[in-house]
Coordinates of C-alpha atoms in Angstrom, one line a residue:
X1 CA 12.4 -0.5 23.5
X2 CA 11.7 -3.5 25.7
X3 CA 14.2 -2.3 28.3
X4 CA 12.8 1.2 28.3
X5 CA 9.3 -0.2 28.9
X6 CA 10.1 -1.9 32.2
X7 CA 9.2 1.1 34.3
X8 CA 6.1 1.9 32.2
X9 CA 3.2 -0.7 32.6
X10 CA 1.2 -1.3 29.4
X11 CA 3.7 0.7 27.3
X12 CA 2.9 -1.2 24.2
X13 CA 6.6 -1.5 23.3
X14 CA 6.0 -4.3 20.7
X15 CA 3.6 -2.2 18.7
X16 CA 6.0 0.7 18.8
X17 CA 8.8 -1.5 17.6
X18 CA 6.8 -2.7 14.6
X19 CA 5.6 0.9 13.8
X20 CA 9.3 2.0 13.9
X21 CA 10.3 -0.4 11.2
X22 CA 7.2 0.2 9.1
X23 CA 7.9 3.9 9.1
X24 CA 11.6 3.5 8.2
X25 CA 10.7 1.1 5.4
X26 CA 8.4 3.8 3.9
X27 CA 11.3 6.1 3.3
X28 CA 12.6 6.4 -0.3
X29 CA 14.6 3.4 -1.4
X30 CA 14.5 2.0 2.1
X31 CA 13.8 -1.5 0.8
X32 CA 17.2 -1.5 -0.9
X33 CA 18.9 -1.0 2.4
X34 CA 17.8 -4.4 3.7
X35 CA 19.7 -7.5 2.4
X36 CA 17.5 -10.2 0.8
X37 CA 17.5 -13.9 1.5
X38 CA 16.6 -14.3 -2.2
X39 CA 19.9 -12.8 -3.4
X40 CA 22.5 -13.1 -0.6
X41 CA 23.8 -16.5 0.5
X42 CA 22.8 -17.3 4.0
X43 CA 26.4 -17.5 5.3
X44 CA 26.9 -13.9 4.3
X45 CA 24.1 -12.7 6.6
X46 CA 24.6 -11.9 10.3
X47 CA 22.4 -13.7 12.8
X48 CA 19.7 -11.5 14.5
X49 CA 19.9 -8.9 11.7
X50 CA 17.1 -7.4 9.7
X51 CA 16.6 -9.2 6.3
X52 CA 13.8 -9.5 3.8
X53 CA 12.5 -12.4 1.8
X54 CA 10.3 -12.4 -1.3
X55 CA 8.4 -15.7 -0.8
X56 CA 5.5 -18.0 -1.2
X57 CA 3.5 -19.5 1.7
X58 CA 3.7 -23.2 1.0
X59 CA 2.4 -24.6 4.3
X60 CA 1.0 -23.4 7.6
X61 CA 2.0 -25.2 10.8
X62 CA 0.1 -25.5 14.1
X63 CA 0.4 -22.5 16.5
X64 CA 3.2 -22.6 19.0
X65 CA 3.8 -21.1 22.4
X66 CA 6.9 -19.3 23.4
X67 CA 8.3 -17.3 26.3
X68 CA 7.1 -13.8 25.7
X69 CA 8.9 -12.5 28.9
X70 CA 10.8 -14.3 31.5
X71 CA 12.9 -13.7 34.5
X72 CA 16.5 -15.1 34.6
X73 CA 18.2 -15.5 38.0
X74 CA 22.0 -15.6 38.4
X75 CA 22.6 -18.2 41.2
X76 CA 25.8 -16.5 42.3
X77 CA 24.3 -13.0 42.8
X78 CA 20.6 -13.9 43.0
X79 CA 20.0 -10.9 40.7
X80 CA 16.8 -11.1 38.6
X81 CA 16.7 -9.8 35.1
X82 CA 13.5 -9.5 33.0
X83 CA 14.2 -10.5 29.5
X84 CA 12.2 -10.6 26.2
X85 CA 11.6 -13.7 24.3
X86 CA 9.9 -12.2 21.3
X87 CA 11.6 -12.4 17.9
X88 CA 13.9 -15.1 19.3
X89 CA 14.1 -18.9 19.3
X90 CA 16.5 -19.6 22.2
X91 CA 16.6 -18.2 25.7
X92 CA 19.4 -15.8 26.7
X93 CA 20.6 -17.6 29.8
X94 CA 23.9 -19.3 30.6
X95 CA 24.4 -22.9 31.9
X96 CA 24.1 -21.9 35.5
X97 CA 21.2 -19.4 35.1
X98 CA 17.8 -20.5 36.3
X99 CA 14.3 -19.3 35.1
X100 CA 11.7 -18.0 37.5
X101 CA 8.2 -19.7 37.2
X102 CA 6.7 -16.2 36.5
X103 CA 7.3 -16.7 32.7
X104 CA 4.7 -15.1 30.5
X105 CA 3.9 -17.3 27.5
X106 CA 2.5 -16.0 24.2
X107 CA 1.3 -17.5 20.9
X108 CA 2.8 -17.3 17.5
X109 CA 2.2 -19.0 14.2
X110 CA 4.7 -20.6 11.8
X111 CA 4.5 -20.6 8.0
X112 CA 6.8 -22.6 5.8
X113 CA 7.9 -20.3 3.0
X114 CA 9.8 -21.0 -0.2
X115 CA 10.8 -18.7 -3.1
X116 CA 8.0 -17.9 -5.5
X117 CA 7.6 -21.1 -7.7
X118 CA 8.8 -20.7 -11.3
X119 CA 10.1 -17.2 -10.8
X120 CA 11.8 -16.2 -14.0
X121 CA 15.6 -15.7 -14.1
X122 CA 15.2 -12.1 -15.3
X123 CA 13.1 -11.3 -12.2
X124 CA 15.8 -12.6 -9.9
X125 CA 18.5 -10.8 -11.8
X126 CA 16.8 -7.4 -11.8
X127 CA 15.7 -7.8 -8.1
X128 CA 19.2 -8.5 -7.0
X129 CA 20.7 -5.5 -8.7
X130 CA 20.8 -2.4 -6.5
X131 CA 20.2 -4.3 -3.3
X132 CA 22.0 -3.8 0.0
X133 CA 25.8 -4.4 -0.1
X134 CA 26.7 -7.3 2.2
X135 CA 30.2 -8.2 3.3
X136 CA 30.6 -11.6 5.0
X137 CA 31.9 -11.6 8.6
X138 CA 35.0 -13.7 9.1
X139 CA 34.2 -14.0 12.8
X140 CA 31.2 -16.3 12.7
X141 CA 30.8 -17.8 9.2
X142 CA 33.3 -20.7 9.5
X143 CA 31.9 -21.8 12.8
X144 CA 28.3 -21.9 11.6
X145 CA 29.3 -23.7 8.4
X146 CA 31.2 -26.4 10.3
X147 CA 28.3 -27.1 12.5
X148 CA 25.7 -27.2 9.8
X149 CA 27.6 -29.5 7.5
X150 CA 29.1 -31.9 10.0
X151 CA 26.6 -32.2 12.8
X152 CA 23.2 -31.4 11.1
X153 CA 23.5 -34.1 8.4
X154 CA 21.7 -36.7 10.4
X155 CA 18.6 -34.6 11.0
X156 CA 17.5 -34.7 7.4
X157 CA 14.3 -36.1 5.9
X158 CA 14.1 -37.6 2.4
X159 CA 10.5 -38.1 1.5
X160 CA 10.6 -37.2 -2.1
X161 CA 13.0 -36.0 -4.7
X162 CA 15.9 -34.3 -3.0
X163 CA 16.5 -30.6 -3.7
X164 CA 19.8 -28.7 -3.5
X165 CA 20.2 -25.5 -1.6
X166 CA 20.5 -22.2 -3.6
X167 CA 23.8 -21.5 -5.1
X168 CA 25.2 -18.0 -4.7
X169 CA 24.3 -15.4 -7.2
X170 CA 26.9 -15.1 -9.9
X171 CA 27.4 -11.4 -9.1
X172 CA 27.9 -11.9 -5.3
X173 CA 31.7 -11.4 -5.5
X174 CA 30.8 -7.7 -6.0
X175 CA 29.4 -7.6 -2.5
X176 CA 32.9 -8.3 -1.0
X177 CA 35.4 -5.6 0.0
X178 CA 37.4 -4.2 -3.0
X179 CA 40.7 -5.0 -1.2
X180 CA 41.8 -8.1 0.6
X181 CA 38.7 -10.1 -0.4
X182 CA 40.3 -13.2 -1.7
X183 CA 39.4 -15.3 1.3
X184 CA 35.8 -14.0 1.1
X185 CA 35.5 -15.1 -2.5
X186 CA 36.9 -18.5 -1.6
X187 CA 34.4 -19.0 1.2
X188 CA 31.6 -17.9 -1.1
X189 CA 32.5 -20.8 -3.4
X190 CA 33.4 -23.4 -0.8
X191 CA 30.6 -22.9 1.8
X192 CA 27.6 -23.2 -0.5
X193 CA 29.0 -26.4 -2.2
X194 CA 29.2 -28.0 1.2
X195 CA 25.8 -26.6 2.1
X196 CA 24.4 -28.2 -1.1
X197 CA 25.8 -31.5 -0.1
X198 CA 24.1 -31.3 3.3
X199 CA 20.8 -30.0 1.7
X200 CA 20.7 -33.0 -0.6
X201 CA 19.5 -35.0 2.4
X202 CA 16.7 -32.6 3.2
X203 CA 13.5 -32.3 1.2
X204 CA 12.8 -28.6 1.0
X205 CA 9.3 -29.3 -0.4
X206 CA 9.5 -26.9 -3.3
X207 CA 6.3 -27.2 -5.5
X208 CA 8.3 -27.4 -8.7
X209 CA 11.0 -30.0 -9.4
X210 CA 14.5 -28.7 -9.9
X211 CA 13.9 -25.4 -8.0
X212 CA 16.7 -23.9 -6.1
X213 CA 16.6 -21.2 -3.4
X214 CA 16.3 -20.6 0.3
X215 CA 13.4 -21.7 2.3
X216 CA 12.6 -20.5 5.8
X217 CA 10.2 -20.9 8.7
X218 CA 8.4 -17.6 9.2
X219 CA 7.3 -16.8 12.7
X220 CA 4.2 -14.5 12.8
X221 CA 3.3 -12.7 16.0
X222 CA 0.1 -10.8 15.0
X223 CA -2.7 -10.7 12.4
X224 CA -1.8 -14.2 11.2
X225 CA -5.4 -14.7 10.0
X226 CA -4.7 -12.2 7.3
X227 CA -2.3 -14.6 5.5
X228 CA -3.4 -17.3 3.1
X229 CA -1.8 -20.4 1.8
X230 CA -0.2 -20.0 -1.6
X231 CA 0.1 -16.2 -1.1
X232 CA 3.1 -14.3 -2.3
X233 CA 4.5 -11.9 0.2
X234 CA 7.5 -9.8 1.0
X235 CA 8.6 -10.2 4.6
X236 CA 10.9 -8.1 6.7
X237 CA 12.1 -9.7 9.8
X238 CA 14.8 -10.8 12.2
X239 CA 17.0 -13.6 11.0
X240 CA 17.6 -16.5 13.4
X241 CA 20.2 -19.2 12.6
X242 CA 21.1 -20.4 16.1
X243 CA 22.9 -23.8 16.0
X244 CA 20.8 -24.8 19.1
X245 CA 17.8 -25.1 16.8
X246 CA 19.4 -28.1 15.2
X247 CA 19.4 -30.0 18.5
X248 CA 15.6 -30.2 18.9
X249 CA 15.8 -34.0 18.8
X250 CA 18.4 -34.0 21.6
X251 CA 16.7 -34.0 25.0
X252 CA 19.6 -32.2 26.7
X253 CA 19.4 -29.3 24.3
X254 CA 15.6 -29.1 24.1
X255 CA 15.3 -27.7 27.6
X256 CA 16.8 -24.4 26.6
X257 CA 14.4 -23.8 23.7
X258 CA 11.5 -21.5 23.8
X259 CA 9.1 -24.0 22.4
X260 CA 7.9 -26.1 25.4
X261 CA 5.4 -28.0 23.2
X262 CA 8.3 -29.5 21.1
X263 CA 8.2 -32.8 23.0
X264 CA 4.6 -33.4 21.9
X265 CA 5.7 -33.9 18.3
X266 CA 6.5 -37.2 16.8
X267 CA 10.1 -37.8 15.6
X268 CA 9.0 -37.5 12.0
X269 CA 7.1 -34.3 12.6
X270 CA 10.0 -32.9 14.6
X271 CA 12.5 -33.5 11.8
X272 CA 10.2 -31.7 9.3
X273 CA 9.2 -28.8 11.5
X274 CA 12.6 -28.3 13.1
X275 CA 15.2 -28.6 10.2
X276 CA 18.7 -27.3 10.7
X277 CA 18.6 -23.5 10.9
X278 CA 21.7 -23.4 8.7
X279 CA 19.7 -24.8 5.9
X280 CA 16.2 -23.5 6.8
X281 CA 16.6 -20.3 8.8
X282 CA 13.9 -18.8 11.0
X283 CA 12.6 -15.4 10.1
X284 CA 10.7 -13.5 12.9
X285 CA 8.3 -11.2 11.1
X286 CA 8.3 -7.5 11.8
X287 CA 6.4 -6.4 8.7
X288 CA 5.0 -8.1 5.6
X289 CA 3.1 -7.0 2.6
X290 CA 1.2 -9.1 0.0
X291 CA 2.7 -8.9 -3.5
X292 CA 0.1 -8.0 -6.1
X293 CA 2.8 -8.9 -8.6
X294 CA 6.5 -9.9 -8.5
X295 CA 7.6 -7.8 -11.5
X296 CA 10.6 -5.7 -10.2
X297 CA 10.1 -3.2 -13.0
X298 CA 6.8 -2.0 -11.6
X299 CA 6.3 0.0 -8.4
X300 CA 6.2 -2.4 -5.4
X301 CA 2.9 -0.9 -4.2
X302 CA 1.1 -1.9 -7.4
X303 CA -1.3 0.4 -9.3
X304 CA -3.6 1.4 -6.5
X305 CA -3.0 5.1 -7.2
X306 CA -4.6 5.5 -10.6
X307 CA -3.3 9.1 -10.7
X308 CA 0.3 8.2 -10.4
X309 CA 2.7 9.5 -12.9
X310 CA 4.0 6.0 -13.6
X311 CA 0.5 4.7 -14.6
X312 CA -0.3 7.8 -16.7
X313 CA 2.9 7.6 -18.7
X314 CA 2.5 3.8 -19.1
X315 CA -1.1 4.0 -20.4
X316 CA 0.0 6.6 -23.0
X317 CA 2.6 4.2 -24.4
X318 CA 0.6 1.0 -24.2
X319 CA -0.9 1.1 -27.7
X320 CA 2.6 1.6 -29.2
X321 CA 4.2 -1.1 -27.1
X322 CA 1.3 -3.4 -28.0
X323 CA 2.0 -2.9 -31.7
X324 CA 5.7 -3.8 -31.2
X325 CA 4.8 -6.9 -29.1
X326 CA 2.3 -8.0 -31.8
X327 CA 5.0 -7.7 -34.4
X328 CA 7.4 -9.7 -32.2
X329 CA 4.9 -12.5 -31.5
X330 CA 3.9 -12.6 -35.2
X331 CA 7.6 -13.3 -36.0
X332 CA 7.7 -16.0 -33.2
X333 CA 4.5 -17.7 -34.5
X334 CA 5.9 -18.0 -38.0
X335 CA 4.1 -15.0 -39.4
X336 CA 0.6 -15.7 -38.0
X337 CA -0.7 -12.3 -36.9
X338 CA -4.1 -13.6 -35.7
X339 CA -2.5 -16.2 -33.4
X340 CA -0.2 -13.4 -32.1
X341 CA -3.2 -11.3 -31.3
X342 CA -4.8 -14.0 -29.3
X343 CA -1.5 -14.7 -27.5
X344 CA -1.4 -11.1 -26.3
X345 CA -5.0 -11.4 -25.0
X346 CA -4.1 -14.6 -23.2
X347 CA -1.0 -13.1 -21.5
X348 CA -3.0 -10.1 -20.1
X349 CA -5.9 -12.2 -18.9
X350 CA -6.6 -12.4 -15.2
X351 CA -9.4 -13.7 -12.9
X352 CA -10.8 -10.5 -11.6
X353 CA -13.8 -11.9 -9.7
X354 CA -15.9 -15.0 -9.1
X355 CA -19.6 -15.4 -9.6
X356 CA -20.6 -18.4 -7.5
X357 CA -18.2 -21.0 -8.8
X358 CA -17.5 -19.3 -12.1
X359 CA -14.2 -17.5 -12.4
X360 CA -14.5 -14.4 -14.6
X361 CA -11.7 -13.1 -16.7
X362 CA -9.8 -16.4 -17.3
X363 CA -8.7 -17.0 -20.9
X364 CA -7.0 -20.4 -21.4
X365 CA -5.7 -20.5 -24.9
X366 CA -5.1 -23.7 -26.9
X367 CA -2.6 -23.0 -29.7
X368 CA -3.1 -26.0 -32.0
X369 CA -1.2 -26.7 -35.2
X370 CA 2.2 -26.4 -33.6
X371 CA 5.0 -27.7 -35.8
X372 CA 5.9 -31.3 -35.1
X373 CA 9.4 -30.3 -34.3
X374 CA 10.4 -31.2 -30.8
X375 CA 12.2 -27.9 -30.1
X376 CA 9.4 -25.5 -31.3
X377 CA 7.2 -25.7 -28.1
X378 CA 10.3 -25.6 -25.9
X379 CA 11.7 -22.5 -27.7
X380 CA 8.2 -21.0 -27.6
X381 CA 8.0 -21.5 -23.8
X382 CA 11.5 -19.9 -23.4
X383 CA 10.3 -16.8 -25.2
X384 CA 7.2 -16.6 -22.9
X385 CA 9.5 -17.1 -19.9
X386 CA 11.5 -14.1 -20.9
X387 CA 8.4 -11.9 -20.7
X388 CA 6.4 -13.1 -17.6
X389 CA 7.5 -12.9 -14.0
X390 CA 6.6 -16.6 -13.1
X391 CA 6.0 -19.6 -15.3
X392 CA 6.3 -23.4 -15.5
X393 CA 6.7 -25.7 -18.5
X394 CA 4.9 -29.1 -18.1
X395 CA 5.7 -31.6 -20.8
X396 CA 2.6 -33.9 -20.9
X397 CA 4.6 -37.1 -21.4
X398 CA 3.1 -40.3 -20.3
X399 CA 5.8 -40.6 -17.6
X400 CA 5.1 -37.1 -16.2
X401 CA 1.4 -37.7 -16.1
X402 CA 1.8 -41.1 -14.3
X403 CA 4.6 -40.1 -11.9
X404 CA 4.4 -36.4 -11.1
X405 CA 2.5 -35.1 -8.1
X406 CA 0.5 -32.2 -9.5
X407 CA -1.9 -31.9 -6.5
X408 CA -0.6 -31.2 -3.0
X409 CA -1.2 -33.9 -0.5
X410 CA -1.4 -33.9 3.3
X411 CA 1.2 -36.0 5.1
X412 CA -0.4 -36.8 8.4
X413 CA 2.7 -38.6 9.8
X414 CA 4.9 -35.5 9.4
X415 CA 2.0 -33.1 9.7
X416 CA 2.8 -31.1 6.7
X417 CA 1.5 -30.4 3.2
X418 CA 3.5 -32.2 0.5
X419 CA 3.7 -29.8 -2.4
X420 CA 2.6 -30.4 -5.9
X421 CA 3.4 -28.8 -9.3
X422 CA 0.0 -27.0 -9.3
X423 CA 0.7 -25.2 -6.0
X424 CA 1.5 -22.0 -7.8
X425 CA 1.3 -18.3 -7.1
X426 CA -1.3 -15.9 -8.7
X427 CA -0.7 -15.0 -12.3
X428 CA 1.8 -17.8 -12.9
X429 CA 1.9 -18.8 -16.6
X430 CA 1.5 -22.6 -16.9
X431 CA 2.7 -23.9 -20.3
X432 CA 1.2 -27.3 -21.1
X433 CA 3.1 -29.0 -23.9
X434 CA 0.6 -31.5 -25.3
X435 CA 2.9 -32.2 -28.3
X436 CA 4.8 -34.5 -25.9
X437 CA 1.8 -36.9 -25.7
X438 CA 2.6 -40.4 -26.7
X439 CA 0.8 -43.7 -26.9
X440 CA 0.3 -45.6 -23.7
X441 CA -1.9 -46.2 -20.7
X442 CA -2.6 -43.6 -18.0
X443 CA -2.6 -45.2 -14.5
X444 CA -4.7 -44.0 -11.6
X445 CA -2.2 -41.2 -10.9
X446 CA -2.2 -40.1 -14.5
X447 CA -6.0 -40.0 -14.7
X448 CA -6.0 -37.9 -11.4
X449 CA -3.5 -35.5 -12.8
X450 CA -5.3 -35.0 -16.1
X451 CA -8.5 -34.4 -14.1
X452 CA -6.7 -31.9 -11.9
X453 CA -5.5 -30.0 -15.0
X454 CA -9.0 -29.9 -16.4
X455 CA -10.5 -28.6 -13.1
X456 CA -7.7 -25.9 -13.0
X457 CA -8.6 -24.7 -16.5
X458 CA -12.4 -24.8 -16.2
X459 CA -12.8 -23.6 -12.6
X460 CA -9.4 -22.1 -11.6
X461 CA -9.2 -24.3 -8.6
X462 CA -7.1 -27.2 -7.3
X463 CA -8.6 -29.8 -5.0
X464 CA -5.8 -30.7 -2.5
X465 CA -5.7 -34.3 -1.3
X466 CA -6.3 -34.6 2.5
X467 CA -6.7 -38.4 2.2
X468 CA -10.2 -38.5 3.9
X469 CA -11.5 -35.6 1.9
X470 CA -10.5 -33.0 -0.7
X471 CA -10.2 -29.3 0.1
X472 CA -10.7 -26.8 -2.7
X473 CA -8.2 -24.0 -3.2
X474 CA -9.0 -21.2 -5.7
X475 CA -6.2 -20.1 -7.9
X476 CA -5.5 -17.6 -10.7
X477 CA -3.2 -19.3 -13.2
X478 CA -2.8 -18.5 -17.0
X479 CA -2.8 -21.8 -18.8
X480 CA -1.5 -22.0 -22.4
X481 CA -1.8 -25.4 -24.2
X482 CA 0.4 -26.0 -27.2
X483 CA -0.7 -29.0 -29.3
X484 CA -0.6 -30.4 -32.8
X485 CA -4.3 -31.2 -33.0
X486 CA -7.1 -30.0 -30.7
X487 CA -6.2 -30.3 -27.1
X488 CA -7.6 -33.2 -25.0
X489 CA -8.0 -30.6 -22.2
X490 CA -10.7 -27.9 -22.1
X491 CA -9.9 -24.4 -23.1
X492 CA -11.6 -21.0 -23.4
X493 CA -10.4 -20.4 -26.9
X494 CA -8.6 -22.4 -29.6
X495 CA -6.6 -20.8 -32.4
X496 CA -5.0 -23.0 -35.1
X497 CA -1.5 -21.8 -36.1
X498 CA -1.2 -21.0 -39.8
X499 CA 2.4 -20.6 -40.7
X500 CA 3.1 -17.8 -43.2
X501 CA 6.8 -18.5 -43.5
X502 CA 8.7 -21.8 -44.0
X503 CA 12.2 -21.3 -42.7
X504 CA 14.6 -24.1 -43.9
X505 CA 16.0 -24.5 -40.4
X506 CA 13.3 -23.9 -37.8
X507 CA 15.7 -24.4 -34.9
X508 CA 18.0 -21.6 -36.1
X509 CA 15.0 -19.4 -36.9
X510 CA 13.6 -19.7 -33.3
X511 CA 17.0 -19.3 -31.8
X512 CA 17.5 -16.1 -33.6
X513 CA 14.1 -14.8 -32.4
X514 CA 14.9 -15.6 -28.8
X515 CA 18.0 -13.4 -28.7
X516 CA 16.7 -10.7 -31.0
X517 CA 15.1 -8.1 -28.6
X518 CA 17.3 -5.7 -26.7
X519 CA 17.0 -5.7 -22.9
X520 CA 15.3 -2.3 -23.0
X521 CA 12.7 -3.7 -25.4
X522 CA 12.1 -6.8 -23.3
X523 CA 11.6 -4.6 -20.2
X524 CA 9.0 -2.6 -22.1
X525 CA 7.1 -5.8 -22.9
X526 CA 7.4 -7.1 -19.4
X527 CA 6.0 -3.9 -17.9
X528 CA 3.3 -3.7 -20.5
X529 CA 2.0 -7.2 -19.8
X530 CA 2.1 -6.8 -16.0
X531 CA 0.3 -3.4 -16.1
X532 CA -2.4 -4.6 -18.4
X533 CA -3.2 -7.4 -16.0
X534 CA -3.8 -5.1 -13.1
X535 CA -5.9 -2.4 -14.8
X536 CA -9.5 -1.9 -13.7
X537 CA -12.2 -2.3 -16.3
X538 CA -15.9 -1.3 -16.7
X539 CA -18.6 -1.2 -19.4
X540 CA -20.9 1.8 -19.6
X541 CA -24.7 1.3 -19.8
X542 CA -25.0 2.6 -23.3
X543 CA -22.2 0.2 -24.6
X544 CA -24.0 -2.7 -22.8
X545 CA -27.2 -1.8 -24.7
X546 CA -25.3 -1.7 -27.9
X547 CA -23.8 -5.1 -27.3
X548 CA -27.2 -6.5 -26.5
X549 CA -28.6 -5.1 -29.8
X550 CA -25.7 -6.6 -31.7
X551 CA -26.3 -10.0 -30.2
X552 CA -30.0 -9.9 -31.2
X553 CA -29.2 -8.8 -34.7
X554 CA -26.6 -11.6 -35.1
X555 CA -29.1 -14.2 -34.1
X556 CA -31.9 -12.8 -36.3
X557 CA -30.7 -14.3 -39.6
X558 CA -29.3 -17.6 -38.1
X559 CA -30.1 -18.4 -34.5
X560 CA -27.5 -21.3 -34.6
X561 CA -24.7 -19.0 -35.8
X562 CA -24.0 -17.6 -32.3
X563 CA -24.7 -18.9 -28.8
X564 CA -24.6 -17.4 -25.4
X565 CA -21.2 -19.1 -24.9
X566 CA -20.0 -17.3 -28.1
X567 CA -21.3 -14.0 -26.7
X568 CA -19.5 -14.6 -23.4
X569 CA -16.2 -15.3 -25.3
X570 CA -16.6 -12.1 -27.4
X571 CA -17.1 -10.1 -24.2
X572 CA -14.0 -11.6 -22.7
X573 CA -12.0 -10.9 -25.9
X574 CA -13.4 -7.3 -25.9
X575 CA -12.3 -6.8 -22.3
X576 CA -8.8 -8.1 -22.9
X577 CA -8.5 -6.2 -26.2
X578 CA -9.4 -2.9 -24.4
X579 CA -7.0 -3.6 -21.5
X580 CA -4.2 -4.5 -24.0
X581 CA -4.7 -1.1 -25.5
X582 CA -4.6 0.7 -22.1
X583 CA -8.3 1.4 -22.2
X584 CA -10.1 0.8 -18.9
X585 CA -13.6 0.9 -20.4
X586 CA -15.2 -0.8 -23.4
X587 CA -15.6 1.5 -26.4
X588 CA -17.7 0.9 -29.5
X589 CA -14.6 0.6 -31.6
X590 CA -13.1 -2.1 -29.3
X591 CA -16.3 -4.1 -29.4
X592 CA -16.4 -4.0 -33.2
X593 CA -12.7 -5.0 -33.3
X594 CA -13.3 -7.9 -30.9
X595 CA -16.2 -9.1 -33.1
X596 CA -13.9 -9.0 -36.1
X597 CA -11.0 -11.0 -34.7
X598 CA -13.5 -13.6 -33.3
X599 CA -15.1 -13.8 -36.8
X600 CA -11.6 -14.4 -38.3
X601 CA -10.8 -17.0 -35.7
X602 CA -14.0 -18.9 -36.1
X603 CA -13.7 -18.8 -39.9
X604 CA -10.2 -20.3 -39.7
X605 CA -11.4 -23.1 -37.4
X606 CA -14.2 -23.9 -39.8
X607 CA -11.8 -24.1 -42.7
X608 CA -9.5 -26.3 -40.7
X609 CA -12.3 -28.5 -39.8
X610 CA -13.2 -29.0 -43.5
X611 CA -9.6 -29.8 -44.4
X612 CA -9.0 -32.1 -41.4
X613 CA -12.0 -34.1 -40.3
X614 CA -10.5 -34.9 -36.9
X615 CA -10.2 -31.2 -36.1
X616 CA -13.2 -29.3 -34.5

C-alpha cells in the first residue's frame, strides 16, 4: 500500500492499511486466525507477522519520534529509494547505504503491556483452544534463541523480585506438524527453559508476584489519548523482535535505529525502556479494542446489543442458573444459605457510576465467622477463582503487610512506574484473607498498605506514589474479606457464617466440593456471573415512590431502627438481587425480597453480638 501510494500525493495509505485490517477482523471467526502472544511461545512466531495480545496497560512511556519515511541511497548506483518506517523499529538499509537528509519524522507512543493480572487458569485454557495453528520455523528460531540467551544477558535490570518468562502452554505440541515434528517438540521444551534463565535477570514489572507470561512494548501511532493506564485491551499488531533492538546501549548499533532520541536517556532508563526484544517484543499496533470483560465464554463485543439472541437466551436461564449456583455456594459455605445469597450479590456487583467521589454499585462483603482451619479460606478462594475471570488472593500476614508493595510507585531514575499488587484490571476479585492476621507491629509500609486497602474498599481508588505527590487512580475491584471476627477493614456488608453442617474432615469436605461441578456446569456459572455484572438497571418512578413510602413506614415506629445508610444498603441489595435474577429493573417483589434478606442478616448480626460481646 505504501509503494502504491508513491505516485499519488496525500493518498492516505496508512489509514487504508488500518481500515483493511479492521474490516478483515470483523469477519466471522477472524480473531481465531491470528496467533496470540498469550498462548503461543514467542520463538514460534515469525517476526513482522500479525499477532494479537490480550493485555493490561501497566505503564505509559514518553512519546518518541521515528522515521516515518526516508530515502535510502545506494552509493554504488546512486539510486534513491523511498522507504516506510512505520510499524518498524530498524531501518532497512545495508552497511554501505546512506540516508538522505529529507527524512520525515513522526510521533508514536509506547505503552508497557503485561498479561491481565490474576487472570484465571480456566480463562487462559479456554482462550487458547481454537486459536490459530502455529508451526515453528526451523530457519530462524535457533539464531534468535542463541542471540537472546548469550548476548542479551548483560542488559538486564533487577530492581525487585525477578520474574520468569512464560512457559509454553501444555498443549502447544498440538501446534506442530503431525509428522516429523520431534525436533519442533524438543525446541519447544529447550528454548523456553533457556529463555526463563535469561528472563530471571529481567524485572518484567508484573503487578502480582509469581505471575508468568509475555510482556511487550506496544507502539501506538494514532488516537493514543483514547487509552488509559490499567486498561485491559486486545491488540492486533505487527510483531517486531529484531536482535538490533538489544544493542541500544551499544553506540555502534544505535545509529541504525529509528529512535534518534535514544541517546538522551540515562543508562538505567535505557535498560528499562529498551529490554531485549527476544524477551520483551515490540508490537506495532494496527487495531485495538478495550475489553469490557475477559471472559472467553461471552461474545467479545460485550452486551451492547440488548436484542442479541445470546443475551435473550441467557436472561431466560438466569433464574434457574442462579438457583443452581445458590445451592452450590450453600454447600461450599457449610450449609449457610443466607451467606450464599450474599456471596452471589457480591460477585455480581460492579461500580456502574460515580457521584462526586462516591462510587455507586460497589458491594464489599466481609464474611466473618470463617472456620479457624488454615485451609478453609484458601480452598474458598480456589472455588471463587474457578468462577471469575480474574482474581488475587492476599493473605494479610504481618510479613505481607510490612513487605509487599501494594501501591504502585514512580521510579524517577528509570522513568517508569513500579507496579504494585493493587494495580489491577476492572472487575478483578480481590480476596483478602484476614484469618492470616497475627500478633506483631505494623511498620510504616504496613500502615500505608492497610490504609491503601481501606481507601480501595471505601472509595474504589488507589493513590499512586509519585514521591512528591500522590495521584489518584479510580478502580473497580470486587473485594471479599474472609475473617474470623469482624474485619479491621471497612466493608459495605458483613455476614457472619453460621455452619449448618459439621463435617468430621473439613479438608476432605472442601476438596470434594472443589472438584464436584462438571465443566459444563462451571461454564454456566461463569457466564451467569459475567453477564449479570454487565446488565443495565433502572428503577421506575412508581417503584421509587413505593420505596420512599416503605422507608417512612419503617421509621414511624422506631426512628432508630433504620438509617439512611441502611436504606442505601437495601437499595444496593435490591439492585444486585434484581440483576442476579436477570431483571433489568426493580420490581415490587424484588424490593420486598431485598428487605427480607436484609432483615435476616441484621437479625443474625444482632444475635451474634449478644453471644459474642466483641462482635458488632
